[in-house]
PDB file of C-alpha atoms and ligand atoms in Angstrom:
ATOM      1  CA  MET A 157      37.870 -22.418 -60.942  1.00  0.00           C
ATOM      2  CA  LEU A 158      40.968 -23.999 -59.398  1.00  0.00           C
ATOM      3  CA  PRO A 159      41.257 -21.591 -56.407  1.00  0.00           C
ATOM      4  CA  LEU A 160      37.620 -22.296 -55.605  1.00  0.00           C
ATOM      5  CA  ILE A 161      38.244 -26.044 -55.516  1.00  0.00           C
ATOM      6  CA  ARG A 162      41.259 -25.442 -53.282  1.00  0.00           C
ATOM      7  CA  ILE A 163      39.097 -23.442 -50.840  1.00  0.00           C
ATOM      8  CA  LEU A 164      36.444 -26.139 -50.866  1.00  0.00           C
ATOM      9  CA  ILE A 165      38.959 -28.854 -50.039  1.00  0.00           C
ATOM     10  CA  GLU A 166      40.537 -26.688 -47.335  1.00  0.00           C
ATOM     11  CA  ASN A 167      37.128 -26.153 -45.753  1.00  0.00           C
ATOM     12  CA  ILE A 168      36.682 -29.865 -45.220  1.00  0.00           C
ATOM     13  CA  PHE A 169      39.622 -29.909 -42.796  1.00  0.00           C
ATOM     14  CA  LYS A 170      38.925 -26.591 -41.024  1.00  0.00           C
ATOM     15  CA  PRO A 171      37.148 -26.706 -37.661  1.00  0.00           C
ATOM     16  CA  PRO A 172      33.671 -25.078 -37.596  1.00  0.00           C
ATOM     17  CA  ILE A 173      33.642 -21.333 -36.852  1.00  0.00           C
ATOM     18  CA  THR A 174      30.305 -21.367 -35.027  1.00  0.00           C
ATOM     19  CA  GLU A 175      30.615 -21.106 -31.256  1.00  0.00           C
ATOM     20  CA  GLU A 176      29.784 -24.078 -29.079  1.00  0.00           C
ATOM     21  CA  ILE A 177      26.305 -23.486 -27.666  1.00  0.00           C
ATOM     22  CA  SER A 178      25.820 -23.988 -23.935  1.00  0.00           C
ATOM     23  CA  ALA A 179      24.253 -22.054 -21.105  1.00  0.00           C
ATOM     24  CA  ALA A 180      27.665 -20.706 -20.089  1.00  0.00           C
ATOM     25  CA  ASN A 181      28.471 -18.737 -23.242  1.00  0.00           C
ATOM     26  CA  LEU A 182      25.032 -17.273 -23.866  1.00  0.00           C
ATOM     27  CA  PRO A 183      24.722 -13.492 -23.387  1.00  0.00           C
ATOM     28  CA  GLU A 184      24.212 -12.338 -19.785  1.00  0.00           C
ATOM     29  CA  HIS A 185      21.011 -10.738 -18.534  1.00  0.00           C
ATOM     30  CA  PRO A 186      21.333  -6.944 -18.595  1.00  0.00           C
ATOM     31  CA  GLY A 187      21.685  -5.122 -15.247  1.00  0.00           C
ATOM     32  CA  GLY A 188      18.449  -3.952 -13.628  1.00  0.00           C
ATOM     33  CA  PHE A 189      16.500  -6.751 -15.257  1.00  0.00           C
ATOM     34  CA  HIS A 190      13.121  -7.463 -13.588  1.00  0.00           C
ATOM     35  CA  GLY A 191      13.527 -11.017 -12.323  1.00  0.00           C
ATOM     36  CA  TYR A 192      11.655 -13.022  -9.731  1.00  0.00           C
ATOM     37  CA  PRO A 193      11.545 -11.365  -6.308  1.00  0.00           C
ATOM     38  CA  GLU A 194      13.776 -12.751  -3.577  1.00  0.00           C
ATOM     39  CA  HIS A 195      12.418 -12.482  -0.057  1.00  0.00           C
ATOM     40  CA  ASP A 196      14.689 -11.953   2.945  1.00  0.00           C
ATOM     41  CA  PRO A 197      12.897 -13.228   6.074  1.00  0.00           C
ATOM     42  CA  SER A 198      15.356 -11.528   8.437  1.00  0.00           C
ATOM     43  CA  ARG A 199      14.313  -8.046   7.254  1.00  0.00           C
ATOM     44  CA  CYS A 200      10.598  -8.743   6.792  1.00  0.00           C
ATOM     45  CA  ILE A 201       8.152  -7.533   9.462  1.00  0.00           C
ATOM     46  CA  ALA A 202       5.103  -9.297   7.975  1.00  0.00           C
ATOM     47  CA  CYS A 203       3.215  -6.044   7.470  1.00  0.00           C
ATOM     48  CA  GLY A 204       1.302  -7.389   4.455  1.00  0.00           C
ATOM     49  CA  ILE A 205       1.831  -4.403   2.154  1.00  0.00           C
ATOM     50  CA  CYS A 206       3.332  -6.623  -0.545  1.00  0.00           C
ATOM     51  CA  GLN A 207       0.333  -8.957  -0.298  1.00  0.00           C
ATOM     52  CA  TYR A 208      -1.968  -5.963  -0.829  1.00  0.00           C
ATOM     53  CA  PHE A 209      -0.115  -4.601  -3.876  1.00  0.00           C
ATOM     54  CA  CYS A 210       0.612  -7.889  -5.665  1.00  0.00           C
ATOM     55  CA  PRO A 211      -1.632  -8.045  -8.748  1.00  0.00           C
ATOM     56  CA  ALA A 212      -1.230 -11.804  -9.220  1.00  0.00           C
ATOM     57  CA  LYS A 213      -2.031 -13.023  -5.662  1.00  0.00           C
ATOM     58  CA  VAL A 214       1.438 -14.535  -5.353  1.00  0.00           C
ATOM     59  CA  ILE A 215       2.031 -13.656  -1.708  1.00  0.00           C
ATOM     60  CA  LYS A 216      -0.027 -15.197   1.083  1.00  0.00           C
ATOM     61  CA  ILE A 217       0.752 -14.308   4.692  1.00  0.00           C
ATOM     62  CA  SER A 218      -0.924 -16.247   7.490  1.00  0.00           C
ATOM     63  CA  GLN A 219      -0.299 -16.558  11.220  1.00  0.00           C
ATOM     64  CA  ILE A 220       0.689 -19.898  12.701  1.00  0.00           C
ATOM     65  CA  ASP A 221       0.930 -19.640  16.510  1.00  0.00           C
ATOM     66  CA  ASP A 222       3.835 -17.298  17.325  1.00  0.00           C
ATOM     67  CA  LYS A 223       5.130 -17.092  13.744  1.00  0.00           C
ATOM     68  CA  MET A 224       3.966 -15.608  10.477  1.00  0.00           C
ATOM     69  CA  ASN A 225       4.084 -17.952   7.491  1.00  0.00           C
ATOM     70  CA  TYR A 226       5.161 -16.059   4.371  1.00  0.00           C
ATOM     71  CA  HIS A 227       4.210 -18.085   1.302  1.00  0.00           C
ATOM     72  CA  MET A 228       5.047 -17.225  -2.318  1.00  0.00           C
ATOM     73  CA  ASP A 229       3.745 -19.039  -5.415  1.00  0.00           C
ATOM     74  CA  LEU A 230       6.451 -17.826  -7.775  1.00  0.00           C
ATOM     75  CA  ASP A 231       4.874 -19.754 -10.645  1.00  0.00           C
ATOM     76  CA  GLN A 232       2.184 -17.050 -10.746  1.00  0.00           C
ATOM     77  CA  CYS A 233       4.526 -14.078 -10.386  1.00  0.00           C
ATOM     78  CA  THR A 234       4.612 -11.640 -13.304  1.00  0.00           C
ATOM     79  CA  CYS A 235       7.853  -9.987 -12.112  1.00  0.00           C
ATOM     80  CA  CYS A 236       6.224  -6.547 -12.065  1.00  0.00           C
ATOM     81  CA  GLY A 237       8.258  -5.336  -9.079  1.00  0.00           C
ATOM     82  CA  GLN A 238       5.325  -3.822  -7.153  1.00  0.00           C
ATOM     83  CA  CYS A 239       6.228  -5.731  -3.975  1.00  0.00           C
ATOM     84  CA  ILE A 240       9.814  -4.491  -4.286  1.00  0.00           C
ATOM     85  CA  ASP A 241       8.756  -0.864  -4.704  1.00  0.00           C
ATOM     86  CA  TYR A 242       6.344  -0.810  -1.766  1.00  0.00           C
ATOM     87  CA  CYS A 243       8.153  -2.850   0.885  1.00  0.00           C
ATOM     88  CA  PRO A 244       8.987  -0.411   3.722  1.00  0.00           C
ATOM     89  CA  THR A 245      12.061  -2.354   4.905  1.00  0.00           C
ATOM     90  CA  ASN A 246      13.534  -3.388   1.507  1.00  0.00           C
ATOM     91  CA  ALA A 247      13.062  -7.052   2.366  1.00  0.00           C
ATOM     92  CA  ILE A 248      12.438  -8.026  -1.272  1.00  0.00           C
ATOM     93  CA  LYS A 249      14.898  -7.702  -4.144  1.00  0.00           C
ATOM     94  CA  HIS A 250      15.043  -8.874  -7.731  1.00  0.00           C
ATOM     95  CA  ARG A 251      16.979 -12.105  -8.146  1.00  0.00           C
ATOM     96  CA  PRO A 252      20.412 -11.767  -9.746  1.00  0.00           C
ATOM     97  CA  ASN A 253      19.585 -14.756 -11.956  1.00  0.00           C
ATOM     98  CA  PRO A 254      16.238 -13.458 -13.183  1.00  0.00           C
ATOM     99  CA  TYR A 255      14.117 -16.480 -14.008  1.00  0.00           C
ATOM    100  CA  PHE A 256      14.511 -20.165 -13.558  1.00  0.00           C
ATOM    101  CA  VAL A 257      13.563 -23.413 -15.195  1.00  0.00           C
ATOM    102  CA  ALA A 258      12.150 -26.418 -13.366  1.00  0.00           C
ATOM    103  CA  THR A 259      10.749 -29.831 -14.086  1.00  0.00           C
ATOM    104  CA  ASN A 260       8.696 -29.803 -10.891  1.00  0.00           C
ATOM    105  CA  LEU A 261       6.186 -27.113  -9.972  1.00  0.00           C
ATOM    106  CA  ASP A 262       7.072 -27.378  -6.260  1.00  0.00           C
ATOM    107  CA  ASP A 263      10.409 -25.684  -7.029  1.00  0.00           C
ATOM    108  CA  PHE A 264       8.508 -22.432  -7.543  1.00  0.00           C
ATOM    109  CA  LYS A 265       7.072 -22.384  -4.002  1.00  0.00           C
ATOM    110  CA  VAL A 266       8.778 -20.346  -1.301  1.00  0.00           C
ATOM    111  CA  ASP A 267       7.938 -20.683   2.404  1.00  0.00           C
ATOM    112  CA  HIS A 268       9.467 -18.474   5.080  1.00  0.00           C
ATOM    113  CA  GLN A 269       8.789 -18.112   8.783  1.00  0.00           C
ATOM    114  CA  ILE A 270       8.846 -14.649  10.338  1.00  0.00           C
ATOM    115  CA  LYS A 271       9.137 -14.324  14.105  1.00  0.00           C
ATOM    116  CA  LEU A 272       6.681 -12.122  16.005  1.00  0.00           C
ATOM    117  CA  ILE A 273       7.259 -10.344  19.307  1.00  0.00           C
ATOM    118  CA  LYS A 274       4.936 -10.035  22.290  1.00  0.00           C
ATOM    119  CA  CYS A 275       3.007  -6.874  23.133  1.00  0.00           C
ATOM    120  CA  ALA A 276       4.644  -5.122  26.102  1.00  0.00           C
ATOM    121  CA  LYS A 277       1.328  -4.912  27.991  1.00  0.00           C
ATOM    122  CA  CYS A 278      -1.021  -7.787  27.135  1.00  0.00           C
ATOM    123  CA  GLY A 279       1.306 -10.361  25.523  1.00  0.00           C
ATOM    124  CA  ALA A 280      -0.492 -10.637  22.175  1.00  0.00           C
ATOM    125  CA  PHE A 281       1.722 -11.333  19.152  1.00  0.00           C
ATOM    126  CA  ILE A 282       2.604  -8.242  17.096  1.00  0.00           C
ATOM    127  CA  PRO A 283       5.174  -7.555  14.334  1.00  0.00           C
ATOM    128  CA  ASP A 284       8.648  -6.424  15.347  1.00  0.00           C
ATOM    129  CA  MET A 285       8.810  -2.717  14.411  1.00  0.00           C
ATOM    130  CA  THR A 286      12.527  -2.203  15.133  1.00  0.00           C
ATOM    131  CA  LEU A 287      13.496  -1.788  11.457  1.00  0.00           C
ATOM    132  CA  ILE A 288      10.698   0.751  10.889  1.00  0.00           C
ATOM    133  CA  ALA A 289      11.779   2.703  13.976  1.00  0.00           C
ATOM    134  CA  HIS A 290      15.358   2.765  12.701  1.00  0.00           C
ATOM    135  CA  LYS A 291      14.115   4.087   9.379  1.00  0.00           C
ATOM    136  CA  LEU A 292      11.998   6.793  11.026  1.00  0.00           C
ATOM    137  CA  PHE A 293      14.249   7.970  13.865  1.00  0.00           C
ATOM    138  CA  GLY A 294      17.733   6.895  12.717  1.00  0.00           C
ATOM    139  CA  GLU A 295      19.953   3.885  13.428  1.00  0.00           C
ATOM    140  CA  GLY A 296      20.719   2.973  17.033  1.00  0.00           C
ATOM    141  CA  LYS A 297      17.959   5.139  18.577  1.00  0.00           C
ATOM    142  CA  PRO A 298      15.671   3.390  21.106  1.00  0.00           C
ATOM    143  CA  VAL A 299      12.349   2.067  19.821  1.00  0.00           C
ATOM    144  CA  PRO A 300       9.514   4.305  21.085  1.00  0.00           C
ATOM    145  CA  LYS A 301       7.051   2.713  23.499  1.00  0.00           C
ATOM    146  CA  HIS A 302       3.975   2.962  21.313  1.00  0.00           C
ATOM    147  CA  LEU A 303       5.602   0.762  18.652  1.00  0.00           C
ATOM    148  CA  THR A 304       5.999  -2.139  21.095  1.00  0.00           C
ATOM    149  CA  MET A 305       2.290  -2.393  21.918  1.00  0.00           C
ATOM    150  CA  CYS A 306      -0.604  -4.041  20.129  1.00  0.00           C
ATOM    151  CA  PRO A 307      -3.293  -1.762  18.604  1.00  0.00           C
ATOM    152  CA  LYS A 308      -5.739  -2.542  21.426  1.00  0.00           C
ATOM    153  CA  CYS A 309      -3.377  -1.515  24.223  1.00  0.00           C
ATOM    154  CA  LYS A 310      -2.375   1.625  22.281  1.00  0.00           C
ATOM    155  CA  ARG A 311      -5.954   2.903  22.312  1.00  0.00           C
ATOM    156  CA  LYS A 312      -6.369   2.348  26.082  1.00  0.00           C
ATOM    157  CA  PRO A 313      -5.726   5.484  28.140  1.00  0.00           C
TER     158      PRO A 313
ATOM    159  CA  MET B 868      18.780 -46.290 -31.894  1.00  0.00           C
ATOM    160  CA  ILE B 869      19.183 -44.071 -34.977  1.00  0.00           C
ATOM    161  CA  PHE B 870      15.865 -42.403 -34.138  1.00  0.00           C
ATOM    162  CA  LYS B 871      17.040 -41.760 -30.582  1.00  0.00           C
ATOM    163  CA  ILE B 872      20.260 -40.053 -31.748  1.00  0.00           C
ATOM    164  CA  GLY B 873      18.440 -38.147 -34.464  1.00  0.00           C
ATOM    165  CA  ARG B 874      15.798 -36.887 -32.094  1.00  0.00           C
ATOM    166  CA  SER B 875      18.328 -35.653 -29.522  1.00  0.00           C
ATOM    167  CA  LYS B 876      20.520 -34.034 -32.200  1.00  0.00           C
ATOM    168  CA  SER B 877      17.790 -32.196 -34.049  1.00  0.00           C
ATOM    169  CA  PRO B 878      14.495 -31.820 -32.205  1.00  0.00           C
ATOM    170  CA  TRP B 879      11.931 -29.942 -34.235  1.00  0.00           C
ATOM    171  CA  LEU B 880       9.738 -27.493 -32.395  1.00  0.00           C
ATOM    172  CA  PHE B 881       6.105 -26.659 -32.750  1.00  0.00           C
ATOM    173  CA  HIS B 882       4.925 -23.439 -31.158  1.00  0.00           C
ATOM    174  CA  LEU B 883       1.378 -23.381 -29.822  1.00  0.00           C
ATOM    175  CA  ASN B 884      -0.279 -20.218 -28.535  1.00  0.00           C
ATOM    176  CA  THR B 885      -3.210 -20.977 -26.230  1.00  0.00           C
ATOM    177  CA  GLY B 886      -4.238 -17.391 -25.586  1.00  0.00           C
ATOM    178  CA  SER B 887      -1.053 -15.637 -24.544  1.00  0.00           C
ATOM    179  CA  CYS B 888      -0.346 -11.923 -24.921  1.00  0.00           C
ATOM    180  CA  ASN B 889       2.339 -12.520 -27.599  1.00  0.00           C
ATOM    181  CA  GLY B 890       5.160 -11.610 -25.196  1.00  0.00           C
ATOM    182  CA  CYS B 891       6.438 -15.169 -24.903  1.00  0.00           C
ATOM    183  CA  ASP B 892       5.827 -15.778 -28.623  1.00  0.00           C
ATOM    184  CA  ILE B 893       8.125 -12.907 -29.488  1.00  0.00           C
ATOM    185  CA  GLU B 894      10.774 -14.278 -27.109  1.00  0.00           C
ATOM    186  CA  ILE B 895      10.556 -17.634 -28.878  1.00  0.00           C
ATOM    187  CA  ILE B 896      11.180 -15.849 -32.182  1.00  0.00           C
ATOM    188  CA  ALA B 897      14.133 -14.065 -30.525  1.00  0.00           C
ATOM    189  CA  LEU B 898      15.458 -17.507 -29.587  1.00  0.00           C
ATOM    190  CA  PHE B 899      15.776 -18.300 -33.298  1.00  0.00           C
ATOM    191  CA  ALA B 900      17.367 -14.956 -34.165  1.00  0.00           C
ATOM    192  CA  SER B 901      21.090 -14.291 -34.373  1.00  0.00           C
ATOM    193  CA  ARG B 902      21.908 -13.566 -30.700  1.00  0.00           C
ATOM    194  CA  TYR B 903      20.710 -16.875 -29.244  1.00  0.00           C
ATOM    195  CA  ASP B 904      20.297 -18.941 -32.421  1.00  0.00           C
ATOM    196  CA  VAL B 905      19.203 -22.401 -31.266  1.00  0.00           C
ATOM    197  CA  GLU B 906      19.432 -23.650 -34.833  1.00  0.00           C
ATOM    198  CA  ARG B 907      22.983 -24.470 -33.741  1.00  0.00           C
ATOM    199  CA  LEU B 908      21.335 -27.213 -31.651  1.00  0.00           C
ATOM    200  CA  GLY B 909      19.524 -28.475 -34.709  1.00  0.00           C
ATOM    201  CA  CYS B 910      16.204 -27.044 -33.539  1.00  0.00           C
ATOM    202  CA  LYS B 911      13.826 -25.909 -36.242  1.00  0.00           C
ATOM    203  CA  LEU B 912      10.446 -24.241 -35.975  1.00  0.00           C
ATOM    204  CA  VAL B 913       7.970 -26.260 -38.031  1.00  0.00           C
ATOM    205  CA  GLY B 914       4.452 -25.393 -39.069  1.00  0.00           C
ATOM    206  CA  SER B 915       2.764 -28.718 -38.468  1.00  0.00           C
ATOM    207  CA  PRO B 916       2.550 -30.636 -35.167  1.00  0.00           C
ATOM    208  CA  LYS B 917       2.887 -33.874 -37.145  1.00  0.00           C
ATOM    209  CA  HIS B 918       6.512 -32.986 -37.946  1.00  0.00           C
ATOM    210  CA  ALA B 919       7.464 -31.863 -34.436  1.00  0.00           C
ATOM    211  CA  ASP B 920       9.130 -33.517 -31.438  1.00  0.00           C
ATOM    212  CA  ILE B 921       8.828 -30.738 -28.880  1.00  0.00           C
ATOM    213  CA  CYS B 922       5.749 -28.575 -28.356  1.00  0.00           C
ATOM    214  CA  LEU B 923       6.269 -25.112 -26.844  1.00  0.00           C
ATOM    215  CA  VAL B 924       3.029 -24.044 -25.140  1.00  0.00           C
ATOM    216  CA  THR B 925       2.467 -20.381 -24.286  1.00  0.00           C
ATOM    217  CA  GLY B 926      -0.521 -18.768 -22.644  1.00  0.00           C
ATOM    218  CA  PRO B 927      -3.174 -19.760 -20.108  1.00  0.00           C
ATOM    219  CA  VAL B 928      -5.459 -22.278 -21.768  1.00  0.00           C
ATOM    220  CA  THR B 929      -8.657 -20.464 -22.673  1.00  0.00           C
ATOM    221  CA  ALA B 930     -11.964 -22.290 -23.129  1.00  0.00           C
ATOM    222  CA  ARG B 931     -11.731 -21.784 -26.886  1.00  0.00           C
ATOM    223  CA  SER B 932      -8.193 -23.145 -27.203  1.00  0.00           C
ATOM    224  CA  LYS B 933      -8.690 -26.225 -25.014  1.00  0.00           C
ATOM    225  CA  GLU B 934      -9.971 -28.411 -27.856  1.00  0.00           C
ATOM    226  CA  PRO B 935      -7.149 -27.431 -30.291  1.00  0.00           C
ATOM    227  CA  LEU B 936      -4.584 -28.044 -27.521  1.00  0.00           C
ATOM    228  CA  LEU B 937      -5.817 -31.597 -26.912  1.00  0.00           C
ATOM    229  CA  ARG B 938      -6.057 -32.325 -30.632  1.00  0.00           C
ATOM    230  CA  ILE B 939      -2.572 -30.985 -31.340  1.00  0.00           C
ATOM    231  CA  TYR B 940      -1.182 -33.014 -28.438  1.00  0.00           C
ATOM    232  CA  ASP B 941      -2.653 -36.137 -30.019  1.00  0.00           C
ATOM    233  CA  MET B 942      -1.187 -35.173 -33.402  1.00  0.00           C
ATOM    234  CA  LEU B 943       2.412 -35.007 -32.083  1.00  0.00           C
ATOM    235  CA  PRO B 944       4.261 -38.229 -32.918  1.00  0.00           C
ATOM    236  CA  ASN B 945       5.547 -40.331 -30.026  1.00  0.00           C
ATOM    237  CA  PRO B 946       7.794 -39.737 -28.070  1.00  0.00           C
ATOM    238  CA  LYS B 947       6.536 -36.233 -27.454  1.00  0.00           C
ATOM    239  CA  VAL B 948       7.688 -33.573 -25.032  1.00  0.00           C
ATOM    240  CA  VAL B 949       5.777 -30.484 -23.945  1.00  0.00           C
ATOM    241  CA  VAL B 950       7.590 -27.421 -22.596  1.00  0.00           C
ATOM    242  CA  CYS B 951       5.513 -24.703 -20.910  1.00  0.00           C
ATOM    243  CA  VAL B 952       6.923 -21.246 -21.627  1.00  0.00           C
ATOM    244  CA  GLY B 953       6.024 -18.309 -19.417  1.00  0.00           C
ATOM    245  CA  THR B 954       4.091 -17.698 -16.223  1.00  0.00           C
ATOM    246  CA  CYS B 955       0.695 -17.951 -17.934  1.00  0.00           C
ATOM    247  CA  SER B 956       1.229 -21.473 -19.180  1.00  0.00           C
ATOM    248  CA  ILE B 957       2.700 -22.647 -15.860  1.00  0.00           C
ATOM    249  CA  SER B 958      -0.137 -21.490 -13.616  1.00  0.00           C
ATOM    250  CA  SER B 959      -2.371 -19.069 -15.568  1.00  0.00           C
ATOM    251  CA  GLY B 960      -0.578 -16.188 -13.801  1.00  0.00           C
ATOM    252  CA  VAL B 961      -2.727 -13.077 -13.416  1.00  0.00           C
ATOM    253  CA  PHE B 962      -5.576 -14.787 -15.284  1.00  0.00           C
ATOM    254  CA  THR B 963      -6.092 -17.449 -12.575  1.00  0.00           C
ATOM    255  CA  ASP B 964      -9.818 -18.096 -11.980  1.00  0.00           C
ATOM    256  CA  GLY B 965     -10.787 -15.974 -14.959  1.00  0.00           C
ATOM    257  CA  TYR B 966     -14.187 -16.734 -16.478  1.00  0.00           C
ATOM    258  CA  SER B 967     -12.715 -17.987 -19.766  1.00  0.00           C
ATOM    259  CA  ILE B 968      -9.714 -19.883 -18.382  1.00  0.00           C
ATOM    260  CA  VAL B 969      -9.892 -23.671 -18.125  1.00  0.00           C
ATOM    261  CA  GLY B 970      -6.671 -24.001 -16.206  1.00  0.00           C
ATOM    262  CA  PRO B 971      -2.945 -24.151 -16.910  1.00  0.00           C
ATOM    263  CA  ALA B 972      -1.701 -26.639 -19.486  1.00  0.00           C
ATOM    264  CA  HIS B 973      -0.410 -29.182 -16.934  1.00  0.00           C
ATOM    265  CA  LYS B 974      -3.997 -29.913 -15.868  1.00  0.00           C
ATOM    266  CA  LEU B 975      -4.835 -31.132 -19.388  1.00  0.00           C
ATOM    267  CA  ILE B 976      -1.632 -32.693 -20.786  1.00  0.00           C
ATOM    268  CA  PRO B 977       1.623 -34.044 -19.278  1.00  0.00           C
ATOM    269  CA  VAL B 978       4.348 -31.388 -19.197  1.00  0.00           C
ATOM    270  CA  THR B 979       8.092 -32.047 -18.970  1.00  0.00           C
ATOM    271  CA  ALA B 980       9.710 -28.669 -18.279  1.00  0.00           C
ATOM    272  CA  TYR B 981       8.448 -25.360 -16.951  1.00  0.00           C
ATOM    273  CA  VAL B 982      10.149 -22.123 -18.051  1.00  0.00           C
ATOM    274  CA  GLY B 983       9.337 -19.293 -15.679  1.00  0.00           C
ATOM    275  CA  GLY B 984       9.181 -15.587 -16.313  1.00  0.00           C
ATOM    276  CA  CYS B 985       6.813 -12.988 -17.649  1.00  0.00           C
ATOM    277  CA  SER B 986       7.762 -12.967 -20.384  1.00  0.00           C
ATOM    278  CA  ALA B 987      10.222 -15.871 -20.450  1.00  0.00           C
ATOM    279  CA  HIS B 988      13.798 -14.883 -21.312  1.00  0.00           C
ATOM    280  CA  PRO B 989      15.292 -16.587 -24.422  1.00  0.00           C
ATOM    281  CA  LYS B 990      18.184 -17.841 -22.283  1.00  0.00           C
ATOM    282  CA  ASN B 991      15.756 -19.625 -20.008  1.00  0.00           C
ATOM    283  CA  ILE B 992      13.736 -21.034 -22.895  1.00  0.00           C
ATOM    284  CA  PHE B 993      17.070 -22.443 -24.087  1.00  0.00           C
ATOM    285  CA  LEU B 994      17.650 -24.072 -20.682  1.00  0.00           C
ATOM    286  CA  GLY B 995      14.141 -25.520 -20.853  1.00  0.00           C
ATOM    287  CA  LEU B 996      14.862 -26.926 -24.308  1.00  0.00           C
ATOM    288  CA  GLN B 997      18.009 -28.551 -22.948  1.00  0.00           C
ATOM    289  CA  LYS B 998      15.899 -30.309 -20.286  1.00  0.00           C
ATOM    290  CA  ALA B 999      13.543 -31.501 -23.027  1.00  0.00           C
ATOM    291  CA  ILE B1000      16.434 -32.796 -25.143  1.00  0.00           C
ATOM    292  CA  GLU B1001      17.757 -34.745 -22.123  1.00  0.00           C
ATOM    293  CA  VAL B1002      14.484 -36.659 -22.188  1.00  0.00           C
ATOM    294  CA  PHE B1003      15.139 -37.720 -25.780  1.00  0.00           C
ATOM    295  CA  LYS B1004      18.731 -38.665 -24.923  1.00  0.00           C
ATOM    296  CA  GLU B1005      17.591 -40.957 -22.133  1.00  0.00           C
ATOM    297  CA  GLY B1006      15.082 -42.461 -24.536  1.00  0.00           C
ATOM    298  CA  ARG B1007      12.049 -42.015 -22.310  1.00  0.00           C
TER     299      ARG B1007
HETATM  300  S1  SF4 C1939       6.071  -5.459   2.407  1.00  0.00           S
HETATM  301 FE1  SF4 C1939       8.161  -6.118   3.026  1.00  0.00          FE
HETATM  302  S2  SF4 C1939       8.103  -6.108   5.283  1.00  0.00           S
HETATM  303 FE2  SF4 C1939       5.944  -6.052   4.597  1.00  0.00          FE
HETATM  304  S3  SF4 C1939       5.321  -8.230   4.549  1.00  0.00           S
HETATM  305 FE3  SF4 C1939       6.047  -7.725   2.460  1.00  0.00          FE
HETATM  306  S4  SF4 C1939       8.240  -8.314   2.498  1.00  0.00           S
HETATM  307 FE4  SF4 C1939       7.578  -8.208   4.630  1.00  0.00          FE
HETATM  308  S1  SF4 C1940       6.852  -9.036  -8.597  1.00  0.00           S
HETATM  309 FE1  SF4 C1940       4.664  -8.413  -8.851  1.00  0.00          FE
HETATM  310  S2  SF4 C1940       3.588 -10.370  -9.239  1.00  0.00           S
HETATM  311 FE2  SF4 C1940       5.606 -10.918  -8.395  1.00  0.00          FE
HETATM  312  S3  SF4 C1940       5.281 -11.145  -6.178  1.00  0.00           S
HETATM  313 FE3  SF4 C1940       5.931  -9.007  -6.519  1.00  0.00          FE
HETATM  314  S4  SF4 C1940       4.021  -7.837  -6.756  1.00  0.00           S
HETATM  315 FE4  SF4 C1940       3.479 -10.027  -7.002  1.00  0.00          FE
END
């Protein structure tokens, strides 16, 4: 009986053995975790493949004058990774910090501007295909002529 | 004053499923398991909304669960805080414009914090809870 009372009295003066809880000492997300997609406007060519494959209608691409407006409603994203798998230029990646918390829904919106180039013949705005050409023909090779023209001019003899 | 301290030191949670796929519900259970263990914060999952301070809403609000959602919101004692967990409860996610969906929860009741993700990660639900507890600390 006496040793038990001694332990009980000792316990009153011992500090708690539970760890302090805070965001810093929680376990990390495992590697390869499917988080929200992160879009890199400098690599994007505004081809619209991600918009086509997204099951949740997160991505909306629209043209504003000489630029493409790339809009993402990340509050609807299901983090499936379809856009990441199908992007031809690897412009989208999973975020290192997978999900986030907000008190305002506007924090989930992403807006990016993507520059367009002019068609070599008629001057209509077309996507810049340089990254695709590098992927097809190798880095540093010149971009073939048919990739610098709009679809209409390509069909003309 | 005592109520304010008590509320911020041990907020009790009520978990409300408004038609979710059970993914976020399982993550909330994982939040109370040994790895994340928010009972260290004094949080406790209670069975009745009348005992709760924070309501965790999961799922897009279906037509059937709209009435229970509004009734349970009224049952929560003041001051009450609602935390939306998961993509579905933030914006209906893939169910947007579905025939049986009456809109995300923030259209029907005031929401304090939004926890993103499909399904939401326990770590992020914890961060959302911290935002909710800040509200109690400030005494809003
Ligand atoms: S698939 Fe890639 S390159 Fe095409 S619009 Fe989407 S992000 Fe841009
Ligand atoms: S991860 Fe899936 S849901 Fe999210 S933007 Fe990409 S395709 Fe759409």
